[in-house]
Amino acid sequence: MPNCKNLVVVLAIVAPLALIAAKPDKPKKDKGPFVAAKPAFTANPKTPAFDASKVKPDHLEPSAFKVPEGLEITVWATSPQLFNPANMDIDHAGRVWVTEGVNYRRHSGRSREGDCVRVLQDTDGDGKCDSSHVFVREKELECPLGVAVFDNVIFVSNTPNIIKYTDVNRDLKFDPAVDQREVFLTGFEQPQHDHSLHSVYAGPDGRLYFSNGNCGAQFSDKSGNTFRIGGAYLNNPYAGEKSDDGHVYVGGFTASIDPSGHKARILGYNYRNSYEGVRTSFGDMFQNDNDDPPACRVSHLIEGGSFGFFSRDGKRQWRADKRPGQSIPEAEWRMDDPGSIPPGDVYGGGAPTGMCFYENGALGDKWNGLLLSCETGRNVVFGYLPKPDGAGFKLERFDFCTTNTTGVFKGSDFVGGANNLSDDRHTLFRPSDVTVGPDGAIYISDWFDKRTGGHQDTDETCSGTIYRIAPKGFKSHVPGLQLDTVEGQIAALQSPATNIRHVAFTRLKGAGEAVLPQVMQLRDNANPYLASRAVWLAAQLGEKGLIATRTWLESDDATKRLVALRAIRAATDDGIDIIANMVTDLSPMVRREAAVALRDVPAKQSVPLLASLARHIDGSDRSQLEAWGIGCAGKEELVWSVLKSAGDWSEGFAHLTWRLHPAAAVPELQQRATSDKLTPAQRKLALDTLAFIPEATAAKAVLAIAKDKASPIHADAMWWLIKRSTDEWSTFGIAEELKKEGIFDPESAQLVAIVTPPTIPSTVKLDDVLKLKGNVQNGAQLVTRCVMCHQINGQGVEFGPALDGWGLSQPSEIIAQSLIDPSKDIAHGYDGVELILKDSTIIHGMLLTEGDIMIVRSMGGVNQFVPKSRIKTRSKLTRSMMLSATQLGMSAQDVADIVAYLRSGR
């Protein structure tokens, strides 16, 4: 999980300050050839065995937590009842199932017989666990990142497999002589890695869902369809290849599948590492994802959408494509690229884990619609009450449950990782999962550790705790559900717990139209989430159920129309008539759903509908634009030709063209990019559109645009030409054309020597700095020196990270250390290179692009285009491109003043 310490890059003549960032989340070394299913860590026989009887477990007392007014937190279970809880689920009887991670990553082999799935129970009803036993322990189990319980069927996510256990005799103990074990799905990369396979969970449509990190996967469902999803993290050989459904998926992803193992579908992709997601009873999907470096997010997932972590072919990580002027979040989630859906709440550094969605239960109606997301790096469970916003959602974050309100975090990669640990109790809360129990309370599992991320843990006691959040004075009551009766199944369908509802759904579906009357009664429930569950089910109860579901399509309530459309899509593959009626719906949410539903519909049927949807799009609602673009996949040229024939260019049409980027638009895009009658922003939009057309005609158009050196977009055109010469346009001879047209001759271009001075011993000591009281006003004066390499308050050069607000999330010692010894930790992506040219010119800087012409950014934000043919040697710079406090002539008091200013957030 990611990082952000500080990086500072300075020109010796201006003596600026800056910050270094934390270490990368993976070793910077050649991984060697790709090997399928190769574990990231393997058992070391020298690792001391874990002996629960010889450790003294620890946990945080409820008084350490802050929760919303009217709620209270209590300890439900704690070590030695469980150890290192990685994930959990709660069954219909209120039993908590936990996957343990005693063998977590570098501690592989600590539990000699492997990790386990544990069952915890409150047998006397006093609100606390009093019984704990192992359901299954196997050597194959190595910190499984997911467990899902559906009555007596238990799915365990243990890369490379999703394992399905069936407790045939229902004794809560797996016995291979009696019970059943099968590999439900396999082919997920990489065992013993955080960026691999995550938990299974159920949706309102009766399907199973799961996510996988950007280690990738090549898996086949029982329908015989194979999905190939790789990327530039492990460099999977199948990265960029089409899956059997005809689409290219890269990076981390979310998938759904029938409980039988058939009909897998990819619902979203191009993540870094989405640990868990949810699908609500309305059918809305949300997920979280961690950063690289600080750009963690909680997001609304649009079906079929890409979040943009890798390039479209999966071959390049985001930093290789970062454009001048882009912030890290903008670049990491490719917010300025067509085909990237909005990332939602991007909150900075962290290490997000489990999620859940609360729809009904003990907390009261005010909390219905609550999205919860665990954030181990910040010692908090975030809360959101998503609000519709056009075709997407507005996600306003608040702390639902936290031990740390200081804003100073420890032990996470974005604040120094293992180099910034603390014994402070409020920094030890590491919530690994959160779920809603059948009693309607919220349950949170705590990993409890000084460290999170980087495949590291430090707590040798493997302590873990499950907390319960409920109204003050709450008495837990788990309904005695009779799952073998229709009444019991209807009651279970109303359970606050997602996976319990799934058991009811599948059994009621199996009964067919006979249960439709009881299901329709639930449709009238005052809670819209409960009513929606009935609609999803009714659509799968035969023709009468479909007819009943269609009545919601006529509702004045947009949410009801949306749920009905989704339910019908889930129940039948032949819903084109309904989709056709919904493309003119007044609700942008409904039109969004209609758009994504058209992705795999043949062009003859879908193009006219997509053209109709386009009339509602002016480019201001990115969610609507991207959903429409998803529906146009594989039909871009056809859709654009229809739209072009209907009228002239408008602002809305320019954005539609940008999203489709069809080759047929090249001549007109070139005209717009060179037109003095358009604003620079309009001209740049045309240029950017050309840059995403992988055709020689587009490259020639940009070459023509670059001829005008007085153009306001000349620098942008040059950047795109050099950048694209290394990837999509690499075979179009751009370097030769630049020289031929007199735009840029790489062989005769003047290159300037820029060298970072060598390090010298520091005369400033960290302990001395931390003893001093900093002067914020003086620090504000000192920090103005940074503008040659950093942006502060919107001013300055983009070379090192922007300093605005950075210090608020950093402890004083990390800021000070970065000034005193900037080479101690160098940010991921900010490593320097040393190029020695054939004429002996030396250039130090960050390599932005590879290829025949390389773009190198040096101190002061100076970009130089360096032909590979002129390079004599190239090597990694072994020191930071930041001058130390001593080199800058700073005293300990100067450093303390700068720390005080950055910590003030001014």
mmCIF file of C-alpha atoms in Angstrom, residues 501-665:
data_model
loop_
_atom_site.group_PDB
_atom_site.id
_atom_site.type_symbol
_atom_site.label_atom_id
_atom_site.label_comp_id
_atom_site.label_asym_id
_atom_site.label_seq_id
_atom_site.Cartn_x
_atom_site.Cartn_y
_atom_site.Cartn_z
ATOM 1 C CA ARG A 501 -30.347 -11.943 1.892
ATOM 2 C CA HIS A 502 -28.636 -13.896 -0.873
ATOM 3 C CA VAL A 503 -29.572 -17.226 0.728
ATOM 4 C CA ALA A 504 -33.203 -16.115 0.838
ATOM 5 C CA PHE A 505 -33.078 -14.850 -2.747
ATOM 6 C CA THR A 506 -31.786 -18.122 -4.192
ATOM 7 C CA ARG A 507 -34.322 -20.242 -2.327
ATOM 8 C CA LEU A 508 -37.263 -18.036 -3.220
ATOM 9 C CA LYS A 509 -36.127 -17.930 -6.832
ATOM 10 C CA GLY A 510 -36.057 -21.699 -6.849
ATOM 11 C CA ALA A 511 -39.703 -21.757 -5.800
ATOM 12 C CA GLY A 512 -40.714 -19.764 -8.888
ATOM 13 C CA GLU A 513 -44.026 -17.962 -9.423
ATOM 14 C CA ALA A 514 -45.607 -19.710 -6.441
ATOM 15 C CA VAL A 515 -43.978 -17.204 -4.059
ATOM 16 C CA LEU A 516 -44.729 -14.106 -6.142
ATOM 17 C CA PRO A 517 -47.662 -12.951 -3.947
ATOM 18 C CA GLN A 518 -45.482 -12.897 -0.814
ATOM 19 C CA VAL A 519 -42.663 -11.178 -2.699
ATOM 20 C CA MET A 520 -45.031 -8.503 -4.016
ATOM 21 C CA GLN A 521 -46.155 -7.734 -0.480
ATOM 22 C CA LEU A 522 -42.551 -6.871 0.360
ATOM 23 C CA ARG A 523 -42.461 -4.559 -2.665
ATOM 24 C CA ASP A 524 -44.833 -2.262 -0.782
ATOM 25 C CA ASN A 525 -42.461 -1.867 2.182
ATOM 26 C CA ALA A 526 -41.897 1.745 3.264
ATOM 27 C CA ASN A 527 -38.117 1.212 3.268
ATOM 28 C CA PRO A 528 -37.138 1.652 -0.405
ATOM 29 C CA TYR A 529 -34.162 -0.701 -0.048
ATOM 30 C CA LEU A 530 -36.379 -3.553 1.166
ATOM 31 C CA ALA A 531 -38.952 -2.836 -1.536
ATOM 32 C CA SER A 532 -36.214 -2.902 -4.180
ATOM 33 C CA ARG A 533 -35.029 -6.334 -3.030
ATOM 34 C CA ALA A 534 -38.501 -7.662 -3.884
ATOM 35 C CA VAL A 535 -38.329 -6.129 -7.365
ATOM 36 C CA TRP A 536 -34.979 -7.753 -8.181
ATOM 37 C CA LEU A 537 -36.425 -11.102 -7.141
ATOM 38 C CA ALA A 538 -39.817 -10.697 -8.845
ATOM 39 C CA ALA A 539 -38.099 -10.106 -12.193
ATOM 40 C CA GLN A 540 -36.633 -13.621 -11.908
ATOM 41 C CA LEU A 541 -39.913 -15.349 -10.978
ATOM 42 C CA GLY A 542 -41.214 -15.956 -14.477
ATOM 43 C CA GLU A 543 -43.334 -13.915 -16.862
ATOM 44 C CA LYS A 544 -45.776 -12.706 -14.201
ATOM 45 C CA GLY A 545 -42.887 -11.422 -12.138
ATOM 46 C CA LEU A 546 -41.441 -9.570 -15.137
ATOM 47 C CA ILE A 547 -44.810 -7.957 -15.826
ATOM 48 C CA ALA A 548 -45.041 -6.852 -12.199
ATOM 49 C CA THR A 549 -41.542 -5.426 -12.364
ATOM 50 C CA ARG A 550 -42.355 -3.416 -15.486
ATOM 51 C CA THR A 551 -44.919 -1.390 -13.541
ATOM 52 C CA TRP A 552 -42.067 0.318 -11.678
ATOM 53 C CA LEU A 553 -40.810 1.610 -15.052
ATOM 54 C CA GLU A 554 -43.840 3.907 -15.083
ATOM 55 C CA SER A 555 -43.230 5.277 -11.589
ATOM 56 C CA ASP A 556 -42.718 8.991 -10.928
ATOM 57 C CA ASP A 557 -39.838 7.937 -8.670
ATOM 58 C CA ALA A 558 -36.603 7.856 -10.705
ATOM 59 C CA THR A 559 -35.018 5.371 -8.282
ATOM 60 C CA LYS A 560 -37.855 2.915 -8.852
ATOM 61 C CA ARG A 561 -37.476 3.233 -12.621
ATOM 62 C CA LEU A 562 -33.739 2.672 -12.271
ATOM 63 C CA VAL A 563 -34.150 -0.417 -10.063
ATOM 64 C CA ALA A 564 -36.749 -1.890 -12.416
ATOM 65 C CA LEU A 565 -34.506 -1.387 -15.442
ATOM 66 C CA ARG A 566 -31.588 -3.032 -13.668
ATOM 67 C CA ALA A 567 -33.717 -5.907 -12.391
ATOM 68 C CA ILE A 568 -35.083 -6.636 -15.868
ATOM 69 C CA ARG A 569 -31.581 -6.518 -17.354
ATOM 70 C CA ALA A 570 -30.439 -9.037 -14.729
ATOM 71 C CA ALA A 571 -33.383 -11.336 -15.456
ATOM 72 C CA THR A 572 -33.283 -11.409 -19.249
ATOM 73 C CA ASP A 573 -30.848 -10.908 -22.101
ATOM 74 C CA ASP A 574 -33.622 -9.509 -24.292
ATOM 75 C CA GLY A 575 -34.463 -6.097 -22.904
ATOM 76 C CA ILE A 576 -33.742 -3.878 -25.884
ATOM 77 C CA ASP A 577 -37.362 -2.715 -26.128
ATOM 78 C CA ILE A 578 -37.270 -1.460 -22.561
ATOM 79 C CA ILE A 579 -33.873 0.194 -23.021
ATOM 80 C CA ALA A 580 -35.209 1.952 -26.115
ATOM 81 C CA ASN A 581 -37.998 3.443 -24.034
ATOM 82 C CA MET A 582 -35.619 4.622 -21.312
ATOM 83 C CA VAL A 583 -33.073 6.570 -23.418
ATOM 84 C CA THR A 584 -35.298 9.655 -23.189
ATOM 85 C CA ASP A 585 -35.974 9.308 -19.447
ATOM 86 C CA LEU A 586 -35.808 12.555 -17.498
ATOM 87 C CA SER A 587 -33.410 11.049 -14.955
ATOM 88 C CA PRO A 588 -29.686 11.146 -15.817
ATOM 89 C CA MET A 589 -29.272 8.046 -13.611
ATOM 90 C CA VAL A 590 -31.733 6.093 -15.739
ATOM 91 C CA ARG A 591 -30.148 7.345 -18.984
ATOM 92 C CA ARG A 592 -26.747 6.313 -17.637
ATOM 93 C CA GLU A 593 -28.047 2.787 -17.076
ATOM 94 C CA ALA A 594 -29.572 2.688 -20.553
ATOM 95 C CA ALA A 595 -26.247 3.790 -22.029
ATOM 96 C CA VAL A 596 -24.081 1.106 -20.416
ATOM 97 C CA ALA A 597 -26.725 -1.508 -21.283
ATOM 98 C CA LEU A 598 -26.061 -0.816 -24.981
ATOM 99 C CA ARG A 599 -22.378 -1.791 -24.916
ATOM 100 C CA ASP A 600 -22.820 -5.264 -26.337
ATOM 101 C CA VAL A 601 -25.979 -4.598 -28.347
ATOM 102 C CA PRO A 602 -25.350 -4.849 -32.126
ATOM 103 C CA ALA A 603 -24.813 -1.529 -33.900
ATOM 104 C CA LYS A 604 -27.989 -1.753 -35.972
ATOM 105 C CA GLN A 605 -30.063 -1.617 -32.804
ATOM 106 C CA SER A 606 -27.831 0.435 -30.529
ATOM 107 C CA VAL A 607 -26.438 3.277 -32.670
ATOM 108 C CA PRO A 608 -29.783 5.120 -33.098
ATOM 109 C CA LEU A 609 -30.371 4.850 -29.342
ATOM 110 C CA LEU A 610 -26.875 6.096 -28.533
ATOM 111 C CA ALA A 611 -27.413 9.020 -30.868
ATOM 112 C CA SER A 612 -30.627 9.812 -29.019
ATOM 113 C CA LEU A 613 -28.840 9.668 -25.661
ATOM 114 C CA ALA A 614 -26.172 12.046 -26.980
ATOM 115 C CA ARG A 615 -28.727 14.848 -27.222
ATOM 116 C CA HIS A 616 -28.733 15.046 -23.410
ATOM 117 C CA ILE A 617 -24.937 15.366 -23.102
ATOM 118 C CA ASP A 618 -23.087 18.687 -23.094
ATOM 119 C CA GLY A 619 -19.886 17.483 -21.406
ATOM 120 C CA SER A 620 -20.628 18.966 -17.983
ATOM 121 C CA ASP A 621 -21.623 15.619 -16.429
ATOM 122 C CA ARG A 622 -18.577 13.384 -16.713
ATOM 123 C CA SER A 623 -20.417 10.336 -15.374
ATOM 124 C CA GLN A 624 -23.051 10.666 -18.091
ATOM 125 C CA LEU A 625 -20.438 11.215 -20.794
ATOM 126 C CA GLU A 626 -18.382 8.191 -19.752
ATOM 127 C CA ALA A 627 -21.414 5.913 -19.417
ATOM 128 C CA TRP A 628 -22.437 6.899 -22.920
ATOM 129 C CA GLY A 629 -18.901 6.228 -24.135
ATOM 130 C CA ILE A 630 -19.021 2.761 -22.587
ATOM 131 C CA GLY A 631 -22.209 2.075 -24.531
ATOM 132 C CA CYS A 632 -20.455 3.198 -27.733
ATOM 133 C CA ALA A 633 -17.557 0.727 -27.305
ATOM 134 C CA GLY A 634 -16.611 -0.771 -30.662
ATOM 135 C CA LYS A 635 -19.086 1.489 -32.484
ATOM 136 C CA GLU A 636 -17.380 4.860 -32.079
ATOM 137 C CA GLU A 637 -16.947 5.626 -35.763
ATOM 138 C CA LEU A 638 -20.548 4.734 -36.583
ATOM 139 C CA VAL A 639 -21.992 6.770 -33.731
ATOM 140 C CA TRP A 640 -19.846 9.798 -34.577
ATOM 141 C CA SER A 641 -20.824 9.750 -38.245
ATOM 142 C CA VAL A 642 -24.502 9.758 -37.277
ATOM 143 C CA LEU A 643 -24.009 12.645 -34.855
ATOM 144 C CA LYS A 644 -21.896 14.630 -37.325
ATOM 145 C CA SER A 645 -24.534 14.372 -40.017
ATOM 146 C CA ALA A 646 -27.081 15.890 -37.647
ATOM 147 C CA GLY A 647 -25.411 19.290 -37.260
ATOM 148 C CA ASP A 648 -22.341 21.470 -36.795
ATOM 149 C CA TRP A 649 -19.799 21.543 -33.994
ATOM 150 C CA SER A 650 -20.992 22.701 -30.613
ATOM 151 C CA GLU A 651 -19.357 22.586 -27.194
ATOM 152 C CA GLY A 652 -21.300 19.417 -26.420
ATOM 153 C CA PHE A 653 -20.364 17.812 -29.728
ATOM 154 C CA ALA A 654 -16.694 18.641 -29.100
ATOM 155 C CA HIS A 655 -16.831 16.675 -25.858
ATOM 156 C CA LEU A 656 -18.676 13.790 -27.505
ATOM 157 C CA THR A 657 -15.956 13.717 -30.165
ATOM 158 C CA TRP A 658 -13.263 13.779 -27.465
ATOM 159 C CA ARG A 659 -14.865 10.765 -25.767
ATOM 160 C CA LEU A 660 -15.180 8.819 -29.041
ATOM 161 C CA HIS A 661 -11.938 10.111 -30.666
ATOM 162 C CA PRO A 662 -12.819 8.623 -34.078
ATOM 163 C CA ALA A 663 -10.314 8.644 -36.947
ATOM 164 C CA ALA A 664 -12.913 10.256 -39.217
ATOM 165 C CA ALA A 665 -12.777 13.410 -37.094
#
